[in-house]
Tab-separated table of C-alpha atoms and ligand atoms in Angstrom:
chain	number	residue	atom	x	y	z
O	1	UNK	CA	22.734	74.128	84.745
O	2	UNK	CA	20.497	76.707	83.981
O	3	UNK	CA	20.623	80.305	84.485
O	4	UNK	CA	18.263	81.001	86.744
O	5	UNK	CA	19.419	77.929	89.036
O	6	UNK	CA	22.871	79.304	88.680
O	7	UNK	CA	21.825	82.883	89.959
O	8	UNK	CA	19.668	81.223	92.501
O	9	UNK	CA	22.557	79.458	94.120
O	10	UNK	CA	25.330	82.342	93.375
O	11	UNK	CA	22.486	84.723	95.407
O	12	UNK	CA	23.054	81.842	98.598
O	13	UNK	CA	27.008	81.505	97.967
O	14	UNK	CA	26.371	77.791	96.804
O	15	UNK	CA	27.909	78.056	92.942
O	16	UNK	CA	29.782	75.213	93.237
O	17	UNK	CA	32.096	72.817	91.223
O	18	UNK	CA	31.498	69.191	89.752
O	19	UNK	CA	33.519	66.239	90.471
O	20	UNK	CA	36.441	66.463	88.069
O	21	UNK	CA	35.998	63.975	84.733
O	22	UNK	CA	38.884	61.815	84.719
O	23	UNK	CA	42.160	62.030	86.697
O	24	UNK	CA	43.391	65.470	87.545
O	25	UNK	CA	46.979	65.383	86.566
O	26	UNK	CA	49.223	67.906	88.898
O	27	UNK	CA	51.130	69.254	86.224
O	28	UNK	CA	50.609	69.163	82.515
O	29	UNK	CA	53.917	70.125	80.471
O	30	UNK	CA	52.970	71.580	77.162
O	31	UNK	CA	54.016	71.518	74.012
O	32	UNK	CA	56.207	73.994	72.571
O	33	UNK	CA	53.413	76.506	70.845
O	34	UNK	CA	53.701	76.433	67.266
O	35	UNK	CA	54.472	80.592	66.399
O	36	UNK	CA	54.316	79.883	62.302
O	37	UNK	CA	51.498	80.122	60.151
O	38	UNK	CA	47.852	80.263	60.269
O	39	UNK	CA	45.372	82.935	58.763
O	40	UNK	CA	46.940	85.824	57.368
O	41	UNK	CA	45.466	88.861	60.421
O	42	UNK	CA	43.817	90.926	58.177
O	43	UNK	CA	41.130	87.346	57.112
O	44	UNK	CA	41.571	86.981	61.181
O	45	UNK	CA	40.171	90.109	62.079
O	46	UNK	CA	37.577	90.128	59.116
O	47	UNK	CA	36.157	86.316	61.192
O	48	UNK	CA	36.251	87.668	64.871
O	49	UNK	CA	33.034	87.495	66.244
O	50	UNK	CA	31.228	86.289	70.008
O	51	UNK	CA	29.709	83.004	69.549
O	52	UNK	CA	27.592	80.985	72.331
O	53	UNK	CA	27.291	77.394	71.118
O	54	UNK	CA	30.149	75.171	71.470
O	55	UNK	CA	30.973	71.612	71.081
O	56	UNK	CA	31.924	69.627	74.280
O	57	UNK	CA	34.780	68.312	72.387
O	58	UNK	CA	38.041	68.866	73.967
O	59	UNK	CA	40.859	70.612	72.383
O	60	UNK	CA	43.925	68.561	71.458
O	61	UNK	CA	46.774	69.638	73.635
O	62	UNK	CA	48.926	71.001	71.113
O	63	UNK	CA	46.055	73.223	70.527
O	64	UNK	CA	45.915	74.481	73.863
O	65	UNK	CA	49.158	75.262	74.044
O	66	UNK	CA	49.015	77.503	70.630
O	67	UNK	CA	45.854	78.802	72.647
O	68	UNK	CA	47.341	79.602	75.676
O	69	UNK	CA	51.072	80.999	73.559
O	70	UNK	CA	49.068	83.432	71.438
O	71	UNK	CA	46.654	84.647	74.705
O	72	UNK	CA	49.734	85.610	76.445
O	73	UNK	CA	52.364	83.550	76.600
O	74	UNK	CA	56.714	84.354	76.155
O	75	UNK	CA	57.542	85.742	72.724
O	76	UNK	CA	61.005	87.220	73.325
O	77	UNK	CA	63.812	86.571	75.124
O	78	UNK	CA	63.700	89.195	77.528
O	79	UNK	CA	60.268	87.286	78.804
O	80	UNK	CA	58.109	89.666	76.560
O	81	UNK	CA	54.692	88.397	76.233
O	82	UNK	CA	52.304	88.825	73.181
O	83	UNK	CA	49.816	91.181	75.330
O	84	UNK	CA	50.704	94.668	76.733
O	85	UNK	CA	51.291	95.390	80.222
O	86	UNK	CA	51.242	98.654	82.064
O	87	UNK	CA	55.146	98.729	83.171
O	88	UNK	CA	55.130	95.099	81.897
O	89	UNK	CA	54.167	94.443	85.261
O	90	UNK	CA	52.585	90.728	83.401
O	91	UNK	CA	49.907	90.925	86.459
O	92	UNK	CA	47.416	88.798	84.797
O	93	UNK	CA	47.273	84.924	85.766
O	94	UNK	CA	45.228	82.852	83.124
O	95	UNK	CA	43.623	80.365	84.834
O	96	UNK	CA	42.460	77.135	82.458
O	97	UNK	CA	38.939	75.368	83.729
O	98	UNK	CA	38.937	71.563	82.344
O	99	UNK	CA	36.892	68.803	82.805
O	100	UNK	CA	39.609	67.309	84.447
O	101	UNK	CA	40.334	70.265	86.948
O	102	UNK	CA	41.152	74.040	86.681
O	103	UNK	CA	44.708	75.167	85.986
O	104	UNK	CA	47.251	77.874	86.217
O	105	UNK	CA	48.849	78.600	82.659
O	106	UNK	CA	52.198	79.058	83.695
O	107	UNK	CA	53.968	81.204	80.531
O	108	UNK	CA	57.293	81.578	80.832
O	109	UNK	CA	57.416	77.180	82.031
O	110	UNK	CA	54.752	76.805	79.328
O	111	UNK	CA	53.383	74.356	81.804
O	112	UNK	CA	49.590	74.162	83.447
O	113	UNK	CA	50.142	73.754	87.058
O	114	UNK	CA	46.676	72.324	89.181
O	115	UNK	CA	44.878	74.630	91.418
O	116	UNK	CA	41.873	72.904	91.802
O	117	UNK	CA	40.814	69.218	91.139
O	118	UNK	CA	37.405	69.869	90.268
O	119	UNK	CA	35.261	70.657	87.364
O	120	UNK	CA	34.827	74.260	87.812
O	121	UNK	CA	33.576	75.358	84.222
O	122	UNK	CA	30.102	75.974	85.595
O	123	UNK	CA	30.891	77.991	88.353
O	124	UNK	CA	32.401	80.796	85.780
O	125	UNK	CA	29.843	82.205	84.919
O	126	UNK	CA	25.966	82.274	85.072
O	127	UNK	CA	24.870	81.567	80.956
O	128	UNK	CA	24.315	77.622	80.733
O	129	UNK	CA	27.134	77.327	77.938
O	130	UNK	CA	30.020	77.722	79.642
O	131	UNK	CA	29.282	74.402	81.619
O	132	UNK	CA	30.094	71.823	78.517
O	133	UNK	CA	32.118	73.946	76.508
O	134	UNK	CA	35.450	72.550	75.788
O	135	UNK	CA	37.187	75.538	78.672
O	136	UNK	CA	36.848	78.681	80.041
O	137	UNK	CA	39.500	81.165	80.794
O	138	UNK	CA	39.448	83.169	83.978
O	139	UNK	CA	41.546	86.340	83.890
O	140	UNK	CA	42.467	87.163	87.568
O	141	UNK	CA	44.640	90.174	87.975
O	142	UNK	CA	47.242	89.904	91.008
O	143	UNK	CA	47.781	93.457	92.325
O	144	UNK	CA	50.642	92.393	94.229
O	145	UNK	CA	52.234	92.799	91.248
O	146	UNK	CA	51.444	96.374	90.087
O	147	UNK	CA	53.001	97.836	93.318
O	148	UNK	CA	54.816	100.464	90.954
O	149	UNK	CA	51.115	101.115	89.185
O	150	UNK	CA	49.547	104.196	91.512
O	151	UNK	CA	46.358	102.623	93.330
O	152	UNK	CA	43.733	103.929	91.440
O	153	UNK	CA	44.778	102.976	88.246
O	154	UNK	CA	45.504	99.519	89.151
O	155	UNK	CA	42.031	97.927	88.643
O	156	UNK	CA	41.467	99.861	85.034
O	157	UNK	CA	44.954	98.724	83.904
O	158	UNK	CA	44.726	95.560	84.711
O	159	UNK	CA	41.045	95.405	83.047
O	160	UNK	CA	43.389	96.873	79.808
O	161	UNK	CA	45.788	94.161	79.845
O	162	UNK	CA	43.456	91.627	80.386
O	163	UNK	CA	41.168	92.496	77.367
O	164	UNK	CA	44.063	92.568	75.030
O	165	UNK	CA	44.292	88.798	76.028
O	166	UNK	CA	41.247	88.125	75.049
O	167	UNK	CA	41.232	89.585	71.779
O	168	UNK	CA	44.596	87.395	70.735
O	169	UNK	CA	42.268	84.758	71.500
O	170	UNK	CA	39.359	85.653	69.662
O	171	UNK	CA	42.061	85.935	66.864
O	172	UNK	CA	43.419	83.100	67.488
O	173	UNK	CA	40.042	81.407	67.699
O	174	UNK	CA	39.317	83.407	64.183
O	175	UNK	CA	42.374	81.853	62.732
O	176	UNK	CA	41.741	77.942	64.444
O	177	UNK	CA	38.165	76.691	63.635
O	178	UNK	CA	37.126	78.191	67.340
O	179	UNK	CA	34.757	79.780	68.773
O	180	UNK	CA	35.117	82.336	71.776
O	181	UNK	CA	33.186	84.940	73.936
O	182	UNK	CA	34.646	87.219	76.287
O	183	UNK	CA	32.001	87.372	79.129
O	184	UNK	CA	32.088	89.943	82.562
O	185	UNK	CA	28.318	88.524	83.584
O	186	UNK	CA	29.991	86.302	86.600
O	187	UNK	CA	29.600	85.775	90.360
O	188	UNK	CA	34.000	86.546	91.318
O	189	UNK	CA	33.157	85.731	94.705
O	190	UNK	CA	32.244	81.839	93.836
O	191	UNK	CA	34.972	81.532	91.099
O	192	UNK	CA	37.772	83.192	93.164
O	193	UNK	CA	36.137	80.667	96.136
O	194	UNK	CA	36.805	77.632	93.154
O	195	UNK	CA	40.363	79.080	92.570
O	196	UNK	CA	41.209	79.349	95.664
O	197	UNK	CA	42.347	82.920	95.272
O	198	UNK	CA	44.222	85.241	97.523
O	199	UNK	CA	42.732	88.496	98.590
O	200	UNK	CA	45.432	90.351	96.420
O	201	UNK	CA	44.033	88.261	93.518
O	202	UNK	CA	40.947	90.170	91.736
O	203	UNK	CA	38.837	88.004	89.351
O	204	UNK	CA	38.357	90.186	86.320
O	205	UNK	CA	36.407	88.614	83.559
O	206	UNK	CA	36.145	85.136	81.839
O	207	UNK	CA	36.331	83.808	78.263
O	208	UNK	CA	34.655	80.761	76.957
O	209	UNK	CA	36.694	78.790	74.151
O	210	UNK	CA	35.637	75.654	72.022
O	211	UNK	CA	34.977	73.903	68.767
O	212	UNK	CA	31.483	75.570	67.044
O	213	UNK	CA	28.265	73.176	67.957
O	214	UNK	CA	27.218	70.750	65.175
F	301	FMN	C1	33.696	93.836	78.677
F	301	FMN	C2	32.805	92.888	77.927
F	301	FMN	C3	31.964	92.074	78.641
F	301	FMN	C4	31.152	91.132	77.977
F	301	FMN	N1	30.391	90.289	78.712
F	301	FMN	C5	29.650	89.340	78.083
F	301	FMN	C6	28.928	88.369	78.850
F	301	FMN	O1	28.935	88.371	80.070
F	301	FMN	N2	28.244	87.438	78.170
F	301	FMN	C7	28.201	87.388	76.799
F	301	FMN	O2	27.537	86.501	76.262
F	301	FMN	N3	28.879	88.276	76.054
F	301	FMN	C8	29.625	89.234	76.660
F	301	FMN	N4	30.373	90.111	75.925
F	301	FMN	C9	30.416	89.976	74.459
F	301	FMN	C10	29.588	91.058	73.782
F	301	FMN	O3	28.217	90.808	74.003
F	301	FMN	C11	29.907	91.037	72.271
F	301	FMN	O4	31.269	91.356	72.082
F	301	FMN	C12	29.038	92.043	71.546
F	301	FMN	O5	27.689	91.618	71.513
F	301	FMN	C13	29.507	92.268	70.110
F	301	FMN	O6	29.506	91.028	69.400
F	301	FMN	P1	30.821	90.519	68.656
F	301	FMN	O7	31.878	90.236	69.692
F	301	FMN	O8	30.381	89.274	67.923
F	301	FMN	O9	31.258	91.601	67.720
F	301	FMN	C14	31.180	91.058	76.551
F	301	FMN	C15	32.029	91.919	75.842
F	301	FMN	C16	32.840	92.809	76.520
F	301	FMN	C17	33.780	93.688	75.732
């Protein structure tokens, strides 16, 4: 969908999902993240960059789940995460929009649990690519969580934590054949609508990931 159609139907509250492609499965059990090798970080860092073409190719699950490890998932026994965390309050969900449905990344199971069974890639955000690209991350921030955060901190913090997820993933992306961008142009009313979102739930910013086009 275009941009313009997209903005036109955010401005009337009508952003709204596609049928889901192929069965949406409740609960997808992932495999344990590989945590060994790829690029050494310096070469990493040296091939970050924001790209807007992908493939529509879908990742292979074992891929996903390195994906999803290295954004923020467990990497010590204490339930340390690879991203920071004001108080290690962990407040930010990663929510996983699929063809096949959009999912909670559940870290410490390593498990995506189903929150929605539709096709909700086009709904986050309002450039055309993020409809066909292989997913898009949503980065909601639950503030029930950062109770022991003072108020007016909370939103800021939370915008903290949730950009040093994205940057494992452009890393990660770097490191994997991937391309990423981080994006903050999106309607939160129509993707916390298509998540189904609680009003302690704020929808902070979104992250496109997929194989490079052509
Ligand atoms: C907070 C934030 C919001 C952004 N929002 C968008 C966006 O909505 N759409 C987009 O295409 N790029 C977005 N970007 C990506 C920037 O445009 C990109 O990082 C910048 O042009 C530098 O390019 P580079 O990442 O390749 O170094 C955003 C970046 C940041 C940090």
């Amino acid at each position: 969908m275009s941009t313009l159609a997209k903005m036109a139907l955010g401005a009337m509250g009508r952003l709204r999902p596609k049928p889901a492609q192929g069965d949406a499965v409740q609960r997808i059990a992932l495999p344990a993240p590989e945590k060994a090798g790829g690029m050494p970080l310096m070469q990493a860092i040296a091939a970050r960059h924001s790209a807007r073409e992908f493939s529509s190719k879908q990742l292979p699950l074992p891929m996903l789940s390195n994906l999803l490890w290295a954004a923020d998932g467990v990497n010590r026994p204490d339930g340390g995460r690879t991203a920071p965390s004001a108080i290690n309050a962990q407040e930010i969900d990663i929510y996983v929009a699929l063809p096949s449905g959009a999912y909670l990344y559940e870290a410490a199971a390593n498990a995506l649990q189903l929150v929605a069974g539709s096709d909700i890639r086009r709904v986050t955000g309002y450039q055309d690519f993020v409809d066909e690209a292989a997913l898009d991350l949503v980065y909601v921030a639950d503030h029930g969580r950062m109770k022991l955060v003072p108020a007016a901190s909370r939103e800021s913090y939370a915008s903290v934590a949730a950009g040093a997820i994205t940057q494992n993933v452009y890393l990660f992306a770097a490191s994997n054949g991937l391309v990423t961008v981080i994006r903050a142009w999106i309607d939160r009313d129509a993707i916390a609508n298509a998540l189904g979102l609680t009003h302690d739930q704020q929808v902070l910013l979104s992250q496109t990931v997929g194989f490079p086009k052509g």
